Amino acid sequence: MGEVIKGHCLCGAVTVEVTGPLGEISACHCEMCTRWSGSVQMGIEVPQERVTLDGPVKTHRSSSIGERAWCDTCGTAVWFRYPDGPDAGYFELAPGLFDNAGDARLGRVVYADRHPDAFSIAAPDAVRVSKQDYEKTHPHLSEGTNT
Ligand SMILES: [Zn+2]
Ligand SMILES: [Zn+2]
């Protein structure tokens, strides 16, 4: 068993406990993630069985395959996940739930070529995956432009 990492939303109503380690942060510049997050969507991928959540979490099925969740009191982003299909079984937890983003490092930027003209993420160590390459390895995504 790894250490337990605790996080919470802005108002404190939603709490999360993860049996570590947390793993790396993945960022997404796809159109839906940009719109939902307001800028860049980031998530720490954790197997669902290692996550305990409590509080007023609301979810939105943002596409046929993706689901996004937030605190119903303060609006803090909580997770993105694929409820079913080949990528199911994981939460992509919002790094901001944890102090110092859970000490995780930014390992990957997907839809890296789709960032807005105004900004992109400066992360020299991160792997950058273009929309075309990402959808090549995730063929179920190609039905839409993103999730
Ligand atoms: Zn809250
Ligand atoms: Zn995305």
Short mmCIF file of N, CA and C and ligand atoms in Angstrom, two decimals:
data_model
loop_
_atom_site.label_atom_id
_atom_site.label_comp_id
_atom_site.label_asym_id
_atom_site.label_seq_id
_atom_site.Cartn_x
_atom_site.Cartn_y
_atom_site.Cartn_z
N MET A 1 0.82 -1.21 0.00
CA MET A 1 0.00 0.00 0.00
C MET A 1 0.86 1.26 0.00
N GLY A 2 0.55 2.19 -0.87
CA GLY A 2 1.26 3.45 -0.89
C GLY A 2 0.69 4.40 0.15
N GLU A 3 1.26 5.57 0.22
CA GLU A 3 0.76 6.56 1.18
C GLU A 3 -0.59 7.10 0.71
N VAL A 4 -1.38 7.63 1.64
CA VAL A 4 -2.67 8.20 1.29
C VAL A 4 -2.50 9.70 1.06
N ILE A 5 -2.92 10.14 -0.13
CA ILE A 5 -2.81 11.55 -0.48
C ILE A 5 -4.22 12.14 -0.42
N LYS A 6 -4.37 13.23 0.34
CA LYS A 6 -5.69 13.82 0.52
C LYS A 6 -5.81 15.11 -0.26
N GLY A 7 -6.99 15.31 -0.83
CA GLY A 7 -7.27 16.55 -1.56
C GLY A 7 -8.67 17.03 -1.28
N HIS A 8 -8.96 18.25 -1.73
CA HIS A 8 -10.31 18.79 -1.55
C HIS A 8 -10.56 19.91 -2.54
N CYS A 9 -11.85 20.21 -2.72
CA CYS A 9 -12.24 21.31 -3.60
C CYS A 9 -12.06 22.65 -2.88
N LEU A 10 -12.38 23.72 -3.57
CA LEU A 10 -12.20 25.07 -3.01
C LEU A 10 -13.00 25.28 -1.73
N CYS A 11 -14.27 24.83 -1.71
CA CYS A 11 -15.11 25.08 -0.53
C CYS A 11 -14.96 23.99 0.53
N GLY A 12 -14.33 22.88 0.17
CA GLY A 12 -14.10 21.82 1.15
C GLY A 12 -15.19 20.76 1.21
N ALA A 13 -16.29 20.97 0.46
CA ALA A 13 -17.40 20.01 0.51
C ALA A 13 -17.03 18.67 -0.13
N VAL A 14 -16.20 18.72 -1.17
CA VAL A 14 -15.76 17.49 -1.82
C VAL A 14 -14.36 17.15 -1.34
N THR A 15 -14.22 15.92 -0.84
CA THR A 15 -12.90 15.47 -0.42
C THR A 15 -12.52 14.23 -1.22
N VAL A 16 -11.24 14.05 -1.40
CA VAL A 16 -10.75 12.90 -2.14
C VAL A 16 -9.53 12.33 -1.42
N GLU A 17 -9.49 11.02 -1.37
CA GLU A 17 -8.34 10.33 -0.81
C GLU A 17 -7.85 9.32 -1.83
N VAL A 18 -6.56 9.38 -2.11
CA VAL A 18 -5.97 8.48 -3.09
C VAL A 18 -4.87 7.68 -2.41
N THR A 19 -4.90 6.38 -2.63
CA THR A 19 -3.77 5.57 -2.21
C THR A 19 -2.72 5.68 -3.31
N GLY A 20 -1.59 6.27 -2.94
CA GLY A 20 -0.57 6.62 -3.91
C GLY A 20 0.17 5.43 -4.47
N PRO A 21 1.10 5.68 -5.38
CA PRO A 21 1.53 7.00 -5.84
C PRO A 21 0.57 7.61 -6.86
N LEU A 22 0.64 8.93 -7.02
CA LEU A 22 -0.30 9.62 -7.90
C LEU A 22 0.03 9.49 -9.38
N GLY A 23 1.26 9.39 -9.75
CA GLY A 23 1.59 9.35 -11.17
C GLY A 23 1.74 10.74 -11.77
N GLU A 24 1.73 10.81 -13.08
CA GLU A 24 2.03 12.06 -13.77
C GLU A 24 0.78 12.80 -14.20
N ILE A 25 0.95 14.09 -14.44
CA ILE A 25 -0.13 14.92 -14.94
C ILE A 25 -0.14 14.85 -16.46
N SER A 26 -1.34 14.74 -17.01
CA SER A 26 -1.51 14.81 -18.44
C SER A 26 -2.35 16.05 -18.74
N ALA A 27 -1.93 16.82 -19.74
CA ALA A 27 -2.68 18.03 -20.12
C ALA A 27 -3.31 17.82 -21.48
N CYS A 28 -4.46 18.45 -21.71
CA CYS A 28 -5.16 18.27 -22.98
C CYS A 28 -5.62 19.61 -23.55
N HIS A 29 -5.24 19.84 -24.80
CA HIS A 29 -5.64 21.05 -25.51
C HIS A 29 -6.79 20.80 -26.47
N CYS A 30 -7.54 19.69 -26.32
CA CYS A 30 -8.64 19.47 -27.26
C CYS A 30 -9.71 20.54 -27.02
N GLU A 31 -10.58 20.66 -28.01
CA GLU A 31 -11.57 21.74 -27.98
C GLU A 31 -12.47 21.65 -26.75
N MET A 32 -12.94 20.46 -26.43
CA MET A 32 -13.87 20.32 -25.31
C MET A 32 -13.18 20.57 -23.98
N CYS A 33 -11.96 20.07 -23.83
CA CYS A 33 -11.22 20.31 -22.59
C CYS A 33 -10.93 21.79 -22.40
N THR A 34 -10.60 22.46 -23.49
CA THR A 34 -10.33 23.90 -23.41
C THR A 34 -11.57 24.65 -22.95
N ARG A 35 -12.70 24.29 -23.51
CA ARG A 35 -13.93 24.99 -23.16
C ARG A 35 -14.34 24.69 -21.73
N TRP A 36 -14.26 23.44 -21.35
CA TRP A 36 -14.72 23.06 -20.00
C TRP A 36 -13.83 23.63 -18.91
N SER A 37 -12.53 23.55 -19.12
CA SER A 37 -11.60 23.97 -18.07
C SER A 37 -11.42 25.48 -18.07
N GLY A 38 -11.74 26.10 -19.19
CA GLY A 38 -11.51 27.54 -19.30
C GLY A 38 -10.15 27.85 -19.89
N SER A 39 -9.28 26.85 -19.98
CA SER A 39 -7.95 27.11 -20.53
C SER A 39 -7.29 25.80 -20.98
N VAL A 40 -6.72 25.09 -20.04
CA VAL A 40 -6.08 23.81 -20.34
C VAL A 40 -6.59 22.79 -19.32
N GLN A 41 -7.05 21.66 -19.80
CA GLN A 41 -7.49 20.60 -18.90
C GLN A 41 -6.27 19.81 -18.44
N MET A 42 -6.17 19.57 -17.14
CA MET A 42 -5.10 18.71 -16.65
C MET A 42 -5.68 17.65 -15.73
N GLY A 43 -5.06 16.48 -15.75
CA GLY A 43 -5.55 15.39 -14.91
C GLY A 43 -4.42 14.46 -14.51
N ILE A 44 -4.59 13.87 -13.32
CA ILE A 44 -3.66 12.85 -12.84
C ILE A 44 -4.39 11.52 -12.91
N GLU A 45 -3.89 10.62 -13.75
CA GLU A 45 -4.58 9.36 -13.96
C GLU A 45 -4.36 8.41 -12.78
N VAL A 46 -5.47 7.99 -12.17
CA VAL A 46 -5.40 7.09 -11.02
C VAL A 46 -6.46 6.00 -11.19
N PRO A 47 -6.10 4.73 -10.98
CA PRO A 47 -7.12 3.67 -11.05
C PRO A 47 -8.25 3.95 -10.06
N GLN A 48 -9.48 3.74 -10.50
CA GLN A 48 -10.63 4.10 -9.68
C GLN A 48 -10.64 3.42 -8.32
N GLU A 49 -10.13 2.20 -8.25
CA GLU A 49 -10.20 1.48 -6.97
C GLU A 49 -9.27 2.07 -5.93
N ARG A 50 -8.38 2.98 -6.34
CA ARG A 50 -7.49 3.61 -5.36
C ARG A 50 -8.01 4.98 -4.92
N VAL A 51 -9.23 5.33 -5.35
CA VAL A 51 -9.77 6.66 -5.08
C VAL A 51 -11.02 6.57 -4.23
N THR A 52 -11.08 7.37 -3.16
CA THR A 52 -12.29 7.48 -2.34
C THR A 52 -12.75 8.93 -2.40
N LEU A 53 -13.99 9.12 -2.83
CA LEU A 53 -14.53 10.47 -2.98
C LEU A 53 -15.72 10.65 -2.05
N ASP A 54 -15.89 11.87 -1.56
CA ASP A 54 -17.05 12.17 -0.74
C ASP A 54 -17.50 13.60 -1.03
N GLY A 55 -18.81 13.82 -0.96
CA GLY A 55 -19.31 15.17 -1.16
C GLY A 55 -20.21 15.29 -2.38
N PRO A 56 -20.70 16.52 -2.62
CA PRO A 56 -21.70 16.75 -3.66
C PRO A 56 -21.11 16.84 -5.07
N VAL A 57 -20.65 15.71 -5.60
CA VAL A 57 -20.06 15.70 -6.94
C VAL A 57 -21.17 15.60 -7.99
N LYS A 58 -21.11 16.47 -8.98
CA LYS A 58 -22.03 16.41 -10.12
C LYS A 58 -21.25 15.98 -11.34
N THR A 59 -21.90 15.28 -12.24
CA THR A 59 -21.21 14.85 -13.45
C THR A 59 -21.96 15.31 -14.70
N HIS A 60 -21.20 15.45 -15.77
CA HIS A 60 -21.76 15.79 -17.07
C HIS A 60 -21.16 14.87 -18.10
N ARG A 61 -22.00 14.17 -18.82
CA ARG A 61 -21.53 13.31 -19.90
C ARG A 61 -21.26 14.23 -21.09
N SER A 62 -19.99 14.58 -21.28
CA SER A 62 -19.66 15.61 -22.27
C SER A 62 -19.62 15.07 -23.69
N SER A 63 -19.56 13.77 -23.84
CA SER A 63 -19.60 13.17 -25.18
C SER A 63 -20.09 11.74 -24.99
N SER A 64 -20.14 11.01 -26.08
CA SER A 64 -20.61 9.62 -25.97
C SER A 64 -19.65 8.78 -25.13
N ILE A 65 -18.41 9.25 -24.95
CA ILE A 65 -17.43 8.43 -24.23
C ILE A 65 -16.84 9.10 -22.99
N GLY A 66 -17.01 10.41 -22.83
CA GLY A 66 -16.34 11.10 -21.73
C GLY A 66 -17.29 11.68 -20.70
N GLU A 67 -16.81 11.78 -19.45
CA GLU A 67 -17.60 12.33 -18.35
C GLU A 67 -16.73 13.29 -17.55
N ARG A 68 -17.31 14.43 -17.18
CA ARG A 68 -16.58 15.43 -16.40
C ARG A 68 -17.35 15.69 -15.11
N ALA A 69 -16.61 15.94 -14.03
CA ALA A 69 -17.25 16.08 -12.72
C ALA A 69 -16.71 17.30 -11.99
N TRP A 70 -17.56 17.85 -11.11
CA TRP A 70 -17.20 19.05 -10.37
C TRP A 70 -17.96 19.09 -9.05
N CYS A 71 -17.50 19.95 -8.15
CA CYS A 71 -18.20 20.16 -6.88
C CYS A 71 -19.44 20.99 -7.14
N ASP A 72 -20.60 20.49 -6.70
CA ASP A 72 -21.85 21.18 -6.97
C ASP A 72 -22.00 22.46 -6.15
N THR A 73 -21.18 22.63 -5.13
CA THR A 73 -21.26 23.84 -4.31
C THR A 73 -20.38 24.95 -4.86
N CYS A 74 -19.13 24.63 -5.17
CA CYS A 74 -18.20 25.70 -5.56
C CYS A 74 -17.71 25.60 -7.01
N GLY A 75 -18.01 24.51 -7.69
CA GLY A 75 -17.66 24.42 -9.10
C GLY A 75 -16.26 23.90 -9.41
N THR A 76 -15.50 23.59 -8.38
CA THR A 76 -14.14 23.07 -8.62
C THR A 76 -14.19 21.80 -9.47
N ALA A 77 -13.33 21.74 -10.47
CA ALA A 77 -13.22 20.54 -11.30
C ALA A 77 -12.70 19.39 -10.45
N VAL A 78 -13.31 18.21 -10.62
CA VAL A 78 -12.89 17.05 -9.82
C VAL A 78 -12.29 15.96 -10.71
N TRP A 79 -12.99 15.55 -11.76
CA TRP A 79 -12.39 14.52 -12.61
C TRP A 79 -12.90 14.58 -14.04
N PHE A 80 -12.11 13.96 -14.89
CA PHE A 80 -12.54 13.53 -16.22
C PHE A 80 -12.35 12.02 -16.25
N ARG A 81 -13.24 11.31 -16.89
CA ARG A 81 -13.02 9.86 -17.06
C ARG A 81 -13.83 9.34 -18.23
N TYR A 82 -13.43 8.11 -18.65
CA TYR A 82 -14.20 7.35 -19.61
C TYR A 82 -14.99 6.33 -18.81
N PRO A 83 -16.32 6.51 -18.66
CA PRO A 83 -17.11 5.60 -17.83
C PRO A 83 -17.07 4.16 -18.34
N ASP A 84 -16.96 3.97 -19.65
CA ASP A 84 -16.86 2.61 -20.17
C ASP A 84 -15.98 2.62 -21.43
N GLY A 85 -15.77 1.46 -21.98
CA GLY A 85 -14.89 1.37 -23.15
C GLY A 85 -13.47 1.02 -22.74
N PRO A 86 -12.55 1.04 -23.71
CA PRO A 86 -11.19 0.53 -23.47
C PRO A 86 -10.37 1.34 -22.45
N ASP A 87 -10.74 2.60 -22.20
CA ASP A 87 -9.98 3.43 -21.26
C ASP A 87 -10.69 3.56 -19.91
N ALA A 88 -11.74 2.77 -19.67
CA ALA A 88 -12.48 2.86 -18.41
C ALA A 88 -11.64 2.36 -17.24
N GLY A 89 -12.08 2.74 -16.03
CA GLY A 89 -11.40 2.24 -14.83
C GLY A 89 -10.46 3.24 -14.20
N TYR A 90 -10.36 4.42 -14.79
CA TYR A 90 -9.46 5.45 -14.27
C TYR A 90 -10.18 6.77 -14.08
N PHE A 91 -9.77 7.49 -13.02
CA PHE A 91 -10.12 8.90 -12.92
C PHE A 91 -8.93 9.71 -13.41
N GLU A 92 -9.18 10.77 -14.12
CA GLU A 92 -8.14 11.78 -14.33
C GLU A 92 -8.49 12.91 -13.38
N LEU A 93 -7.89 12.85 -12.19
CA LEU A 93 -8.23 13.79 -11.12
C LEU A 93 -7.59 15.15 -11.36
N ALA A 94 -8.34 16.22 -11.07
CA ALA A 94 -7.80 17.57 -11.23
C ALA A 94 -6.62 17.77 -10.29
N PRO A 95 -5.46 18.15 -10.82
CA PRO A 95 -4.28 18.32 -9.97
C PRO A 95 -4.49 19.33 -8.85
N GLY A 96 -5.34 20.34 -9.11
CA GLY A 96 -5.57 21.40 -8.13
C GLY A 96 -6.28 20.94 -6.87
N LEU A 97 -6.82 19.74 -6.88
CA LEU A 97 -7.44 19.20 -5.66
C LEU A 97 -6.40 18.98 -4.56
N PHE A 98 -5.14 18.80 -4.99
CA PHE A 98 -4.09 18.43 -4.04
C PHE A 98 -3.12 19.61 -3.84
N ASP A 99 -2.57 19.71 -2.66
CA ASP A 99 -1.54 20.72 -2.42
C ASP A 99 -0.39 20.51 -3.40
N ASN A 100 0.11 21.58 -3.96
CA ASN A 100 1.22 21.52 -4.91
C ASN A 100 0.98 20.49 -6.03
N ALA A 101 -0.31 20.40 -6.46
CA ALA A 101 -0.68 19.47 -7.53
C ALA A 101 -0.19 18.05 -7.24
N GLY A 102 -0.22 17.70 -5.94
CA GLY A 102 0.15 16.34 -5.55
C GLY A 102 1.61 16.01 -5.77
N ASP A 103 2.45 17.03 -5.94
CA ASP A 103 3.88 16.85 -6.25
C ASP A 103 4.09 16.09 -7.56
N ALA A 104 3.03 16.04 -8.38
CA ALA A 104 3.16 15.33 -9.66
C ALA A 104 3.88 16.20 -10.68
N ARG A 105 4.49 15.55 -11.67
CA ARG A 105 5.12 16.32 -12.74
C ARG A 105 4.26 16.21 -13.99
N LEU A 106 4.36 17.23 -14.83
CA LEU A 106 3.62 17.23 -16.08
C LEU A 106 4.34 16.34 -17.08
N GLY A 107 3.74 15.19 -17.37
CA GLY A 107 4.43 14.21 -18.20
C GLY A 107 4.03 14.22 -19.66
N ARG A 108 2.84 14.75 -19.95
CA ARG A 108 2.32 14.58 -21.29
C ARG A 108 1.35 15.70 -21.65
N VAL A 109 1.45 16.19 -22.87
CA VAL A 109 0.49 17.15 -23.40
C VAL A 109 -0.13 16.53 -24.65
N VAL A 110 -1.43 16.28 -24.61
CA VAL A 110 -2.10 15.72 -25.78
C VAL A 110 -2.89 16.80 -26.51
N TYR A 111 -3.17 16.54 -27.78
CA TYR A 111 -3.70 17.57 -28.67
C TYR A 111 -2.77 18.80 -28.61
N ALA A 112 -1.49 18.48 -28.52
CA ALA A 112 -0.48 19.53 -28.30
C ALA A 112 -0.46 20.56 -29.42
N ASP A 113 -0.84 20.12 -30.62
CA ASP A 113 -0.85 21.04 -31.76
C ASP A 113 -2.14 21.84 -31.83
N ARG A 114 -3.03 21.65 -30.86
CA ARG A 114 -4.33 22.33 -30.90
C ARG A 114 -4.46 23.43 -29.85
N HIS A 115 -3.33 23.86 -29.29
CA HIS A 115 -3.43 24.92 -28.28
C HIS A 115 -3.88 26.23 -28.92
N PRO A 116 -4.55 27.10 -28.15
CA PRO A 116 -4.96 28.40 -28.69
C PRO A 116 -3.72 29.20 -29.09
N ASP A 117 -3.91 30.13 -30.02
CA ASP A 117 -2.77 30.96 -30.45
C ASP A 117 -2.16 31.70 -29.25
N ALA A 118 -3.00 32.03 -28.28
CA ALA A 118 -2.55 32.89 -27.18
C ALA A 118 -1.59 32.21 -26.21
N PHE A 119 -1.68 30.88 -26.07
CA PHE A 119 -0.82 30.24 -25.07
C PHE A 119 -0.64 28.75 -25.35
N SER A 120 0.47 28.24 -24.84
CA SER A 120 0.66 26.79 -24.78
C SER A 120 1.49 26.53 -23.54
N ILE A 121 1.64 25.28 -23.17
CA ILE A 121 2.31 24.96 -21.91
C ILE A 121 3.81 24.82 -22.13
N ALA A 122 4.57 25.53 -21.32
CA ALA A 122 6.03 25.39 -21.37
C ALA A 122 6.42 24.26 -20.43
N ALA A 123 6.66 23.09 -20.98
CA ALA A 123 7.05 21.94 -20.16
C ALA A 123 8.05 21.14 -20.99
N PRO A 124 9.32 21.52 -20.92
CA PRO A 124 10.34 20.94 -21.80
C PRO A 124 10.44 19.42 -21.69
N ASP A 125 10.10 18.87 -20.51
CA ASP A 125 10.24 17.43 -20.31
C ASP A 125 9.01 16.63 -20.76
N ALA A 126 7.91 17.34 -21.01
CA ALA A 126 6.67 16.62 -21.31
C ALA A 126 6.69 16.06 -22.73
N VAL A 127 6.10 14.89 -22.88
CA VAL A 127 5.89 14.30 -24.21
C VAL A 127 4.73 15.04 -24.86
N ARG A 128 4.91 15.45 -26.10
CA ARG A 128 3.83 16.16 -26.79
C ARG A 128 3.25 15.26 -27.87
N VAL A 129 1.93 15.10 -27.83
CA VAL A 129 1.26 14.21 -28.77
C VAL A 129 0.26 15.03 -29.59
N SER A 130 0.38 14.97 -30.89
CA SER A 130 -0.52 15.74 -31.75
C SER A 130 -1.89 15.07 -31.79
N LYS A 131 -2.87 15.82 -32.24
CA LYS A 131 -4.23 15.27 -32.41
C LYS A 131 -4.19 14.02 -33.28
N GLN A 132 -3.48 14.13 -34.39
CA GLN A 132 -3.42 13.00 -35.33
C GLN A 132 -2.80 11.75 -34.68
N ASP A 133 -1.70 11.95 -33.98
CA ASP A 133 -1.04 10.80 -33.35
C ASP A 133 -1.87 10.23 -32.20
N TYR A 134 -2.51 11.11 -31.44
CA TYR A 134 -3.31 10.64 -30.31
C TYR A 134 -4.49 9.80 -30.80
N GLU A 135 -5.13 10.27 -31.84
CA GLU A 135 -6.30 9.55 -32.35
C GLU A 135 -5.91 8.26 -33.07
N LYS A 136 -4.65 8.20 -33.51
CA LYS A 136 -4.15 6.96 -34.12
C LYS A 136 -4.10 5.84 -33.08
N THR A 137 -3.69 6.19 -31.85
CA THR A 137 -3.58 5.17 -30.80
C THR A 137 -4.88 5.04 -30.00
N HIS A 138 -5.80 5.95 -30.21
CA HIS A 138 -7.11 5.89 -29.56
C HIS A 138 -8.18 6.00 -30.65
N PRO A 139 -8.31 4.97 -31.49
CA PRO A 139 -9.17 5.06 -32.66
C PRO A 139 -10.63 5.37 -32.33
N HIS A 140 -11.06 5.03 -31.10
CA HIS A 140 -12.45 5.31 -30.74
C HIS A 140 -12.72 6.81 -30.62
N LEU A 141 -11.66 7.63 -30.57
CA LEU A 141 -11.86 9.07 -30.46
C LEU A 141 -12.11 9.72 -31.82
N SER A 142 -11.72 9.06 -32.87
CA SER A 142 -11.76 9.71 -34.18
C SER A 142 -13.18 9.96 -34.68
N GLU A 143 -14.17 9.35 -34.02
CA GLU A 143 -15.56 9.60 -34.40
C GLU A 143 -15.94 11.06 -34.16
N GLY A 144 -15.37 11.67 -33.13
CA GLY A 144 -15.60 13.08 -32.87
C GLY A 144 -14.28 13.79 -33.00
N THR A 145 -14.21 15.05 -32.63
CA THR A 145 -12.93 15.73 -32.68
C THR A 145 -12.19 15.58 -31.38
N ASN A 146 -12.89 15.17 -30.33
CA ASN A 146 -12.29 15.07 -29.00
C ASN A 146 -13.31 14.47 -28.04
N THR A 147 -13.05 14.57 -26.76
CA THR A 147 -13.95 13.93 -25.81
C THR A 147 -14.63 14.92 -24.90
ZN ZN B 1 -16.57 22.71 -3.35
ZN ZN B 2 -9.33 16.80 -24.13
#
